[in-house]
Tab-separated table of C-alpha atoms in Angstrom:
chain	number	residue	atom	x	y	z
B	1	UNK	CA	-22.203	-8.995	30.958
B	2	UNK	CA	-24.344	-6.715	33.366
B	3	UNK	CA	-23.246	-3.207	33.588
B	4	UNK	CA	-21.551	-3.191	37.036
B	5	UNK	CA	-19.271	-6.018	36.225
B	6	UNK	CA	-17.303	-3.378	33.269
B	7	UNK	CA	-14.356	-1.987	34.931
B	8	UNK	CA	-12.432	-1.363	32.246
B	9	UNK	CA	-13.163	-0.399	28.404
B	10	UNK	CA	-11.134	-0.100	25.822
B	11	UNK	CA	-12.694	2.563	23.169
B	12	UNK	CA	-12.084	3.200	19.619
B	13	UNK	CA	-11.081	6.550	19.729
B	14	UNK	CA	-10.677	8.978	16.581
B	15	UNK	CA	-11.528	12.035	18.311
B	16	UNK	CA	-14.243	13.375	15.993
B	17	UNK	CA	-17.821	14.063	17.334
B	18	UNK	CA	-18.945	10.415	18.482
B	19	UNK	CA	-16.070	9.587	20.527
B	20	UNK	CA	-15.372	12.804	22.130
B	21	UNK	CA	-18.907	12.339	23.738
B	22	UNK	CA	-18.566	8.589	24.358
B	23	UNK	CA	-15.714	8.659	26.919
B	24	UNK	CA	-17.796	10.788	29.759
B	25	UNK	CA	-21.285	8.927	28.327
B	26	UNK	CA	-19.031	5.659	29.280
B	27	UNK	CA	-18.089	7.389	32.760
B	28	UNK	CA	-21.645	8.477	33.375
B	29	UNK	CA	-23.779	5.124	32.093
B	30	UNK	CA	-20.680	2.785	33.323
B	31	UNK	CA	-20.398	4.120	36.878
B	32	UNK	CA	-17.425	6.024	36.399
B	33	UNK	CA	-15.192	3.038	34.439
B	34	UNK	CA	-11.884	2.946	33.457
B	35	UNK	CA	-11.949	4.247	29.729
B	36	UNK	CA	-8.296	3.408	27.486
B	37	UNK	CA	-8.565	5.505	24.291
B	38	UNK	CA	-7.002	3.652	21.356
B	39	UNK	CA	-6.582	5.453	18.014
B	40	UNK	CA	-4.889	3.742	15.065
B	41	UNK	CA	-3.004	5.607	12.312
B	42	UNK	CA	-3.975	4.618	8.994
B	43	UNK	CA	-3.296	8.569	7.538
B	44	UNK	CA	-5.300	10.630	9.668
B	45	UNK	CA	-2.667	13.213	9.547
B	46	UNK	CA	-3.861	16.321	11.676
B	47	UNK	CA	-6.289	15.018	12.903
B	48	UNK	CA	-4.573	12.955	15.284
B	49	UNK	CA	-2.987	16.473	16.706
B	50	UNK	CA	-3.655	17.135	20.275
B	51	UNK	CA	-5.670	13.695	20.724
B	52	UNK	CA	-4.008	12.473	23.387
B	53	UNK	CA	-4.761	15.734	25.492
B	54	UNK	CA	-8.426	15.942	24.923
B	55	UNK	CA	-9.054	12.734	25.654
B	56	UNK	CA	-7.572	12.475	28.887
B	57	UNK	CA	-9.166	16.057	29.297
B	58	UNK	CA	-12.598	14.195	28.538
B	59	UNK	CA	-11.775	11.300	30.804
B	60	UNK	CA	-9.610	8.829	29.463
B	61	UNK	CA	-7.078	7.192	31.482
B	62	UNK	CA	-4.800	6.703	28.551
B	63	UNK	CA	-4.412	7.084	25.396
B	64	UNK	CA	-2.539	4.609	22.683
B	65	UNK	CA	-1.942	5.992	19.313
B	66	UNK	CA	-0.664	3.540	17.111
B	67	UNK	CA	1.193	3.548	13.668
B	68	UNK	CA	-0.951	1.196	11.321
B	69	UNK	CA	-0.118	2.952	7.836
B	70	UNK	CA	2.500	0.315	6.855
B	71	UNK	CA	0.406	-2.672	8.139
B	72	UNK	CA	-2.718	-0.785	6.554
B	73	UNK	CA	-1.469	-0.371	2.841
B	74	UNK	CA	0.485	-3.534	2.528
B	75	UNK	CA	-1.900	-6.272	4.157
B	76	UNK	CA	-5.193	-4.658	3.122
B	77	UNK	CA	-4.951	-2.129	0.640
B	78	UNK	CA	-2.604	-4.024	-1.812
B	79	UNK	CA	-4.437	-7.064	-1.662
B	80	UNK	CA	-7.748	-5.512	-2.571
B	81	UNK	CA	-6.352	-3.983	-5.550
B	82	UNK	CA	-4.598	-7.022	-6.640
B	83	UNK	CA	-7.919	-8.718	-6.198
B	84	UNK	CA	-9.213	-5.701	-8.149
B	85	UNK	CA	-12.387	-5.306	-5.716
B	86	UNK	CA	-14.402	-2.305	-6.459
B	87	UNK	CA	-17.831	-2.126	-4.655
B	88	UNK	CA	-20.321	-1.239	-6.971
B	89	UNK	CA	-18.007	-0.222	-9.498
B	90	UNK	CA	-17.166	2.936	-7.926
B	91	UNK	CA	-16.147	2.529	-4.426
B	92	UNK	CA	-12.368	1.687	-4.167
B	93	UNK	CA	-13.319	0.442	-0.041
B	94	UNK	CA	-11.212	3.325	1.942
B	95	UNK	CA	-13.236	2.996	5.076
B	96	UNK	CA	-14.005	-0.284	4.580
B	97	UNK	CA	-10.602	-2.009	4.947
B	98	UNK	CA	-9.473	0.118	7.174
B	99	UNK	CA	-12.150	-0.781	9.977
B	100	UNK	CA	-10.770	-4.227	10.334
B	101	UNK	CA	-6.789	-3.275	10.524
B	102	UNK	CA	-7.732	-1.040	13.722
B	103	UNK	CA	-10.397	-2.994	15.617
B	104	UNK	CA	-7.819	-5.790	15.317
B	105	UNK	CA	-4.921	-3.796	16.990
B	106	UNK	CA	-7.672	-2.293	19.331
B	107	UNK	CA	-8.519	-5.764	20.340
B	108	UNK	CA	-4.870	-6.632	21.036
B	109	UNK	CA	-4.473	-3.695	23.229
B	110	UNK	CA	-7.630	-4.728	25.343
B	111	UNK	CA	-6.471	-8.075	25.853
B	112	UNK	CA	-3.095	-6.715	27.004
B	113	UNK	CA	-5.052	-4.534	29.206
B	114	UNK	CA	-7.168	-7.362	30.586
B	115	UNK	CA	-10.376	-4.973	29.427
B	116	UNK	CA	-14.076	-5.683	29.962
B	117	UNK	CA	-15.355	-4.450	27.256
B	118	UNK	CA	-14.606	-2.949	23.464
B	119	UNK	CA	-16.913	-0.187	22.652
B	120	UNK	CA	-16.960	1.912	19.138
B	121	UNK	CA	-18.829	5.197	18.186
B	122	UNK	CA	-20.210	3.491	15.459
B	123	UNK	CA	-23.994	4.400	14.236
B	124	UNK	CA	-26.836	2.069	14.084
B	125	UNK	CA	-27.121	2.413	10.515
B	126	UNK	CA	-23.689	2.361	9.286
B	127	UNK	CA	-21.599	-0.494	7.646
B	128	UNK	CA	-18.805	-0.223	10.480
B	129	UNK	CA	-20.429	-1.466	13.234
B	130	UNK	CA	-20.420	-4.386	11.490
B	131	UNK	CA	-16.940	-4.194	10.457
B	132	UNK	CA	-15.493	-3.425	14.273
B	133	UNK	CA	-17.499	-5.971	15.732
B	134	UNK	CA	-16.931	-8.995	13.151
B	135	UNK	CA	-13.018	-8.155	13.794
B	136	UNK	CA	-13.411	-8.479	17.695
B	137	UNK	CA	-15.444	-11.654	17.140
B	138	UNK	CA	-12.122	-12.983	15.152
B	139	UNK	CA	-9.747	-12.200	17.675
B	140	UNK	CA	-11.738	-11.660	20.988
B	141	UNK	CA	-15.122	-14.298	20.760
B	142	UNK	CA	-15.970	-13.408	24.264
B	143	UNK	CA	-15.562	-10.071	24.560
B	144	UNK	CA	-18.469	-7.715	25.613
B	145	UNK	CA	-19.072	-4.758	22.431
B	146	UNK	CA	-20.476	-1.451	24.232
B	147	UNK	CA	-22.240	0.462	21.138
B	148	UNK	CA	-23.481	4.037	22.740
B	149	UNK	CA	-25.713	4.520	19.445
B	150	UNK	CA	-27.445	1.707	20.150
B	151	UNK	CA	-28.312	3.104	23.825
B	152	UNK	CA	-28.341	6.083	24.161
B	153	UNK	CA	-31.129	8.614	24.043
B	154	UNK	CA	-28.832	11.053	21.415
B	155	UNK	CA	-31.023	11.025	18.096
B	156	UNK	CA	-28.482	12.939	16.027
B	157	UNK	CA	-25.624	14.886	15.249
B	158	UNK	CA	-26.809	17.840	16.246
B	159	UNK	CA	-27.919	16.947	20.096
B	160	UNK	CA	-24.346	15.333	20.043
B	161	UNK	CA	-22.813	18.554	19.492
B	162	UNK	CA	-25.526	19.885	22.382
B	163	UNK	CA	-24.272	16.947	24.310
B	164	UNK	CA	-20.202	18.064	23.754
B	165	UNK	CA	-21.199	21.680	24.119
B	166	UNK	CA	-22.848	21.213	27.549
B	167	UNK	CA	-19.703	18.577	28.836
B	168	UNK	CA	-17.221	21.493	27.888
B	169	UNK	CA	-15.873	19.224	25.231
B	170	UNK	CA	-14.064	20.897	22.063
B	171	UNK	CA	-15.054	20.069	18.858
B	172	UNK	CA	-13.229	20.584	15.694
B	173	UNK	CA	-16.176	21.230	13.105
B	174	UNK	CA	-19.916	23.429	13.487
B	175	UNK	CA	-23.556	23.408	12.622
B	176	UNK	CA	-22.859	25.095	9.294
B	177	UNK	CA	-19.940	22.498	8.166
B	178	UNK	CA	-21.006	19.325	9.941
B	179	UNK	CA	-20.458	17.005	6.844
B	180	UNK	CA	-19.832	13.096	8.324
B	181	UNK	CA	-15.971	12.683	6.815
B	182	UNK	CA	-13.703	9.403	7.496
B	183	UNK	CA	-10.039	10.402	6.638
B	184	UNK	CA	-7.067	8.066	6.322
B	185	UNK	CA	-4.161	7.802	3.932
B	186	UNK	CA	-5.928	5.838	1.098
B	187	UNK	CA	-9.564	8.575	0.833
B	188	UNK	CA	-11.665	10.727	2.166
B	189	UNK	CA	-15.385	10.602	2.366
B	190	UNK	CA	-17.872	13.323	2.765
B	191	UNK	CA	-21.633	12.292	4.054
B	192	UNK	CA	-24.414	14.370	5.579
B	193	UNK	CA	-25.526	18.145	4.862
B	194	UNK	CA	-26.678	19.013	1.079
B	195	UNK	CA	-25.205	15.676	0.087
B	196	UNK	CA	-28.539	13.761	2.117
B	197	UNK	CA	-30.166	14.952	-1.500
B	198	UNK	CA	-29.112	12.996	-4.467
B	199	UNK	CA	-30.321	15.937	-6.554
B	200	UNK	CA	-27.645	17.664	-5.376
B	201	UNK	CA	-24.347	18.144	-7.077
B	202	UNK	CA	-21.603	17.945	-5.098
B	203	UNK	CA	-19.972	21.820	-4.030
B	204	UNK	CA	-16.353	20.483	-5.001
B	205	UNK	CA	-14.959	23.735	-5.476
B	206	UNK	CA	-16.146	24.988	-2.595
B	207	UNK	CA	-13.581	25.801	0.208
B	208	UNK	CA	-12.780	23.197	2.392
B	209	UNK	CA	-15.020	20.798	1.019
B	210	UNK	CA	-12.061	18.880	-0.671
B	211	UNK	CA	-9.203	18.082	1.176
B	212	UNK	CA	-7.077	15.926	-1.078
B	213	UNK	CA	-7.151	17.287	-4.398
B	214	UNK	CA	-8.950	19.446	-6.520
B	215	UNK	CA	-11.810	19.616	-8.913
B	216	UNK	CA	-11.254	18.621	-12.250
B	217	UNK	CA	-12.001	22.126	-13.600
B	218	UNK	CA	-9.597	23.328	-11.401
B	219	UNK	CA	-6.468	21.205	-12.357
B	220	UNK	CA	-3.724	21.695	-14.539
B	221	UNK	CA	-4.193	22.934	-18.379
B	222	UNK	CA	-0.966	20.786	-18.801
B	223	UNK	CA	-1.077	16.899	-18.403
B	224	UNK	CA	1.327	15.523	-15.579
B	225	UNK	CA	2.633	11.962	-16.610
B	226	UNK	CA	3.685	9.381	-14.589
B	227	UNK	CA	5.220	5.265	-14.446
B	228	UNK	CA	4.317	2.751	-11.732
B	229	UNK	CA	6.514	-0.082	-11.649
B	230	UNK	CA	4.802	-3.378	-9.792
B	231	UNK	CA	6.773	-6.459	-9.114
B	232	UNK	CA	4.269	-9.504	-8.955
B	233	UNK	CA	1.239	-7.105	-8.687
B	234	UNK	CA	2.879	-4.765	-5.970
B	235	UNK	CA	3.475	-1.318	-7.095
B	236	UNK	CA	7.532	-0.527	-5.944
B	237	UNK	CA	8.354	2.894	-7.812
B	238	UNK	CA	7.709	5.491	-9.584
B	239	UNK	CA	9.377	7.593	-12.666
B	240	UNK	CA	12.342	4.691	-11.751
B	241	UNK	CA	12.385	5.962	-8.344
B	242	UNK	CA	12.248	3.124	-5.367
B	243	UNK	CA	9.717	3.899	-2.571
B	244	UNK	CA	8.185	2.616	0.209
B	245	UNK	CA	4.541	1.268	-0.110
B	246	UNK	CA	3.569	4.313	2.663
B	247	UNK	CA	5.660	7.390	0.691
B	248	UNK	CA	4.240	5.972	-3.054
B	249	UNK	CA	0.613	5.871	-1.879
B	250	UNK	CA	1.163	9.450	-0.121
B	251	UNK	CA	2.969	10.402	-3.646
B	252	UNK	CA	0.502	9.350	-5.881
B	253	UNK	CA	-2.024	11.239	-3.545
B	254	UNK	CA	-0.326	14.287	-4.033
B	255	UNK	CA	-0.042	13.816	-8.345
B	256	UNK	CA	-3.445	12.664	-8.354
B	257	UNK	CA	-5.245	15.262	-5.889
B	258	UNK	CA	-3.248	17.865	-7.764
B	259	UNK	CA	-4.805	16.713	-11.525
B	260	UNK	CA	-8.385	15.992	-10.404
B	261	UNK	CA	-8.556	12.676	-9.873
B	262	UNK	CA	-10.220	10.086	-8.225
B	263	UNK	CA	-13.571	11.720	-7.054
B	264	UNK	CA	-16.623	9.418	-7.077
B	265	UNK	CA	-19.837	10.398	-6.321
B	266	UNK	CA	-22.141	7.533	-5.555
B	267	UNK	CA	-25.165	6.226	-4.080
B	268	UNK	CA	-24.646	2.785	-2.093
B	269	UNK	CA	-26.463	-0.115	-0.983
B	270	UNK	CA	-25.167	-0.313	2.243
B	271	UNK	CA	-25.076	-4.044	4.162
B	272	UNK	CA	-28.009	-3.179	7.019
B	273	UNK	CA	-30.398	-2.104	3.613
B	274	UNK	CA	-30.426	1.190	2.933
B	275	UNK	CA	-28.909	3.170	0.292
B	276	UNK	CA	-27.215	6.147	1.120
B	277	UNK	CA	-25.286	9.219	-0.548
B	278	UNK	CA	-21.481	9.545	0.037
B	279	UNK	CA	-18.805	11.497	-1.885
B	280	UNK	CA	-15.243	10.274	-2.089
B	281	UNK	CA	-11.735	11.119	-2.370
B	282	UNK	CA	-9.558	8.501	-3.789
B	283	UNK	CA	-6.674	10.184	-5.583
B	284	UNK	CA	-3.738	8.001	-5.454
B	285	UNK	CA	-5.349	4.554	-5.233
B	286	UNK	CA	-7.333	5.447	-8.667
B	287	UNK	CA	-4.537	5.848	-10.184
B	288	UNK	CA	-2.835	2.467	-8.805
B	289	UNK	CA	-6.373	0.484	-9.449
B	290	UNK	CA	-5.870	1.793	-13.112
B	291	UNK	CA	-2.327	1.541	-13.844
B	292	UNK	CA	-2.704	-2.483	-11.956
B	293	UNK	CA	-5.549	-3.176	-14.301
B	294	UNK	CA	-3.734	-2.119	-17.531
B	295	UNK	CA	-0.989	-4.072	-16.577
B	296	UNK	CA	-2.966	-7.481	-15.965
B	297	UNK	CA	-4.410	-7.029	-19.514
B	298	UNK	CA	-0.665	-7.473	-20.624
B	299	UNK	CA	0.834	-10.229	-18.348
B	300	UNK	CA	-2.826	-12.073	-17.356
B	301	UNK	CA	-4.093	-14.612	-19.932
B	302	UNK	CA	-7.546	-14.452	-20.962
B	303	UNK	CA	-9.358	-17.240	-18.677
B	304	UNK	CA	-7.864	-16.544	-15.547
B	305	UNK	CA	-8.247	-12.385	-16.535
B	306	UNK	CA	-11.943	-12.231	-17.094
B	307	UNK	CA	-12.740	-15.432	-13.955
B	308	UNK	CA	-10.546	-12.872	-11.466
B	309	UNK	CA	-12.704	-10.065	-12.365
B	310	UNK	CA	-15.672	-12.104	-11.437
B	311	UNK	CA	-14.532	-12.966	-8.119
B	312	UNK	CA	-13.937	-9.175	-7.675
B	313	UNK	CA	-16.906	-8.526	-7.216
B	314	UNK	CA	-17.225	-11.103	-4.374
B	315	UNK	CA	-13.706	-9.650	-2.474
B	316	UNK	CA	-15.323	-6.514	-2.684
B	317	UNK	CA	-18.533	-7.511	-1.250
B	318	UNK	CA	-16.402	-9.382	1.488
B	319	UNK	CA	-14.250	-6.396	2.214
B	320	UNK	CA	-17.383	-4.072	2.172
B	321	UNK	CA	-19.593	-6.446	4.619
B	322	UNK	CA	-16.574	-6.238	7.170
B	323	UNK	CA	-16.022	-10.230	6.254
B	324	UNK	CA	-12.125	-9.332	5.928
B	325	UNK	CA	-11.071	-12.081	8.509
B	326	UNK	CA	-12.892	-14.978	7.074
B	327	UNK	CA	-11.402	-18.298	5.084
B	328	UNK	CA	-13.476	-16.917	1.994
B	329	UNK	CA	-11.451	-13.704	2.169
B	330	UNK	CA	-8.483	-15.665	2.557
B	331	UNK	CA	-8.984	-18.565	-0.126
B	332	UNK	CA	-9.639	-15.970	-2.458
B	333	UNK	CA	-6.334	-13.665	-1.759
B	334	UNK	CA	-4.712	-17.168	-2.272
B	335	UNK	CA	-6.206	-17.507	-5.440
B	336	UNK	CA	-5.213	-13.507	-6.172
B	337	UNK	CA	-1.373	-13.982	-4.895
B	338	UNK	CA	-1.280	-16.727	-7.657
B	339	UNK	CA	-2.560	-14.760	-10.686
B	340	UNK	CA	-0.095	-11.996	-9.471
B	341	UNK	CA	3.218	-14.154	-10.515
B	342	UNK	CA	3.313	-12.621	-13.415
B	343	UNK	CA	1.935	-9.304	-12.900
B	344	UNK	CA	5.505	-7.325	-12.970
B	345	UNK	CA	6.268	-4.149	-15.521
B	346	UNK	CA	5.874	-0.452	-15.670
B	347	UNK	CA	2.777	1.652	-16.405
B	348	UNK	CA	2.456	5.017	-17.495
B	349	UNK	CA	-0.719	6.987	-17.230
B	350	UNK	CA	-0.946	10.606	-18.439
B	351	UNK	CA	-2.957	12.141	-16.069
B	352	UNK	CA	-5.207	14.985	-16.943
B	353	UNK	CA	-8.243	17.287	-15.525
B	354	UNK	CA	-9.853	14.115	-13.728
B	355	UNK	CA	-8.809	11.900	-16.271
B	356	UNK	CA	-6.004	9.301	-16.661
B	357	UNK	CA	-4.995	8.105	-20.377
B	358	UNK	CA	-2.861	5.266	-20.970
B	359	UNK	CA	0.538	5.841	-22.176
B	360	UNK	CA	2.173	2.670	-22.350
B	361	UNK	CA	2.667	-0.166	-20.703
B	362	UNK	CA	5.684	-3.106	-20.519
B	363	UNK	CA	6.579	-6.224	-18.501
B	364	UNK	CA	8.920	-9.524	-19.216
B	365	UNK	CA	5.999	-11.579	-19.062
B	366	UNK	CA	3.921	-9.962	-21.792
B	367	UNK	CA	1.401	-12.242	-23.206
B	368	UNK	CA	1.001	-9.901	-25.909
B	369	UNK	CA	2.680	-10.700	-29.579
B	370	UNK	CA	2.864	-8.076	-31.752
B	371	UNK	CA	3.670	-10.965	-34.869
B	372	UNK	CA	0.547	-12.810	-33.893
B	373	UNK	CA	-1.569	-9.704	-33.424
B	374	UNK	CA	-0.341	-7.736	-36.292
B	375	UNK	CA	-2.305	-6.803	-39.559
B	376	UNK	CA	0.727	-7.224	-41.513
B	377	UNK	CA	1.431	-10.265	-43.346
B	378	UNK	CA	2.822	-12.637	-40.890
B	379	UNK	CA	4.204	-16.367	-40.866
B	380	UNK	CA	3.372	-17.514	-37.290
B	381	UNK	CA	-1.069	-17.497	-37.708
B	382	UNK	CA	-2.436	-19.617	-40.354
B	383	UNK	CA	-5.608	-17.487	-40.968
B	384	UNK	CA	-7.364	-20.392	-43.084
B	385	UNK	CA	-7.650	-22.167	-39.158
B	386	UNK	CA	-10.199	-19.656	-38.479
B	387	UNK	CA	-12.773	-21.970	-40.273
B	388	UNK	CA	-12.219	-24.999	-38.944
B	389	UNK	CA	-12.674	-23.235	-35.832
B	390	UNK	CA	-15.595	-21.310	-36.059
B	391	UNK	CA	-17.332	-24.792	-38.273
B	392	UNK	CA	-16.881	-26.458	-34.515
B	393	UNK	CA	-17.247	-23.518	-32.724
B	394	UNK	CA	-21.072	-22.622	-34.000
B	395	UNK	CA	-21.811	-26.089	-34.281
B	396	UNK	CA	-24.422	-26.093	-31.447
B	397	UNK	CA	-25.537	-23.022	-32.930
B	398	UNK	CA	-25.866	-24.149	-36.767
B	399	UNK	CA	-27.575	-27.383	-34.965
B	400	UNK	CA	-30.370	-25.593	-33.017
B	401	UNK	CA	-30.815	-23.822	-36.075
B	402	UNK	CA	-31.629	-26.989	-38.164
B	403	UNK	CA	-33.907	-28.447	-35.742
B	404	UNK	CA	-36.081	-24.866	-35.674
B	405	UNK	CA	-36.194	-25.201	-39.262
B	406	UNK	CA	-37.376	-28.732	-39.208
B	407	UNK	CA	-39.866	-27.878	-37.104
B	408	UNK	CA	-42.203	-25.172	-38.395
């Protein structure tokens, strides 16, 4: 679509440094179009204060601001920990799921506004471009992506903060604290600055630098313990207490951030090739990916336990790519839903300085026998099977070993 036919353009608005600049870059390079803010809630918290005024102060004709934490944690966060994706083994995907769940609701909202064009503040190195724009290829084939990092002549953040400071445009962070940080109710990462330098160890008792907990030095001498109830996989309480899937994620936050845990430190491959350094806050959902886990080694039996945790590693690589609305992703939350029939009981985790110990674990659909299992003289396992077993067991073995023999 050339230039001059974009009237209207719906923009992926957070408010942070990239799109504070884009919506009078759009006006300028877009002669002077119509510019609809849209910023979804997935747990911003403050820093969705005083959005909608600066960007209509910047040039925005409106601004939508819509609640996605429910939608968020129950049809994106939930299912990745059922599926029990971890990328890399570290990186419990807080950015990454949540980049699909808003472009989609941005893409309604420019359809209902009859829009020319989507554009996001995304980088040309990042993993999110990818993740915005394979959403509004889902939902919106035909719509025209406007990318300003892809365009423009800024090189970096710091002639973006030129470019805010010389457009009269408030900013909320410096030169001296200008760490890249993505903030919603499941993490918080930190990017940029002294953490550029994998030699660097992260300042996490410096002030400010965490937001959502504390260093494990820092935490409690005394351990805080706690039980998660799930009902087929779904975590519905905790300490007996009924709650919301929104107030038990914010909860566990708070118990988690306040005993030093969930901080991961990791360098990542990201999908366009690089690898790059990124610090992360994942208090609550540690503790849910740990206490879920536990709870499948109970209720899961061993075939179907140790194939899920191979195709892990695929959801996560899915949900990392941006692939989220794909029938891959789909077939294989079908597959998770089923393994999650039986995945119901309570979990307790003593948590302590960064660390979280199981204390015990229950469900109705226990696979576990303590008769069978036992070291105690028993009457339900015939221990003399064990030899018939392991004669047909290591027969291909005791065979290969024969023919070696035979011929040296």
């Amino acid at each position: 679509m050339d230039k001059k036919d974009i009237k209207k353009v719906v923009l992926a608005y957070s408010g942070g440094l990239d799109t504070s600049i884009i919506i009078p870059w759009l006006k300028e390079n877009y002669n002077n179009c119509e510019v609809v803010a849209v910023s979804g809630d997935v747990g911003q918290g403050t820093e969705l204060d005083g959005l909608e005024e600066k960007a209509l102060a910047t040039g925005a004709s409106k601004l939508y601001i819509e609640n996605l934490e429910k939608e968020f944690v129950e049809d994106y966060i939930f299912p990745t920990m059922q599926a029990g994706a971890v990328y890399e083994k570290d990186y419990l995907l807080g950015t990454s799921f949540a980049r699909p769940c808003i472009a989609k609701r941005i893409v309604e909202i420019a359809l209902a506004e009859g829009a020319d064009a989507i554009c996001h503040g995304c980088t040309g190195k990042g993993n999110d471009q990818v993740r915005f724009e394979l959403t509004i290829k889902a939902f919106a084939p035909d719509m025209a992506i406007i990318a300003p990092w892809r365009e423009w002549d800024i090189k970096s953040r710091e002639e973006e903060i030129e470019y805010a400071e010389a457009h009269n445009i408030p900013l909320k962070i410096n030169r001296e604290t200008n760490y890249s940080k993505d903030k919603n109710l499941w993490h918080l990462s930190h990017e940029g600055l002294d953490l550029e330098d994998p030699a660097n160890e992260p300042l996490y008792n410096k002030p400010g630098f965490l937001e959502m907990g504390v260093s494990p030095e820092m935490a409690p001498d005394k351990p805080t313990y706690v039980k998660i109830s799930f009902e087929k996989g779904v975590p519905v309480a905790l300490d007996d207490v009924k709650m919301d899937s929104v107030s038990l994620v914010k909860k566990l936050n708070e118990l988690g951030g306040a005993n030093g845990i969930g901080l991961a430190d990791l360098v990542e491959n990201r999908l366009v090739g690089m690898k790059s350094r990124g610090v992360y806050e994942t208090p609550g959902g540690t503790i849910l990916y740990r206490a879920h886990q536990v709870l499948e080694t109970i209720t899961l039996d061993r075939d179907t336990q140790h194939y899920k945790e191979v195709l892990a590693v695929k959801f996560a690589d899915l949900v990392y790519n941006g692939q989220w609305f794909t029938p891959l992703r789909e077939a294989l939350t079908a597959f998770v839903d089923k393994t999650q029939e039986t995945v119901t009981g309570d979990v307790t985790l003593k948590l302590y300085k960064g660390n979280m110990i199981n204390a015990g674990v229950t469900s109705p659909y226990t696979l576990y026998s303590e008769e069978i299992a036992t070291f105690d003289e028993d009457e339900v396992y015939d221990q003399t099977d064990a030899a018939g077993f392991i004669n047909l067991f290591g027969l291909p073995i005791k065979v290969k070993a024969q023919s070696n023999q035979r011929n040296k």
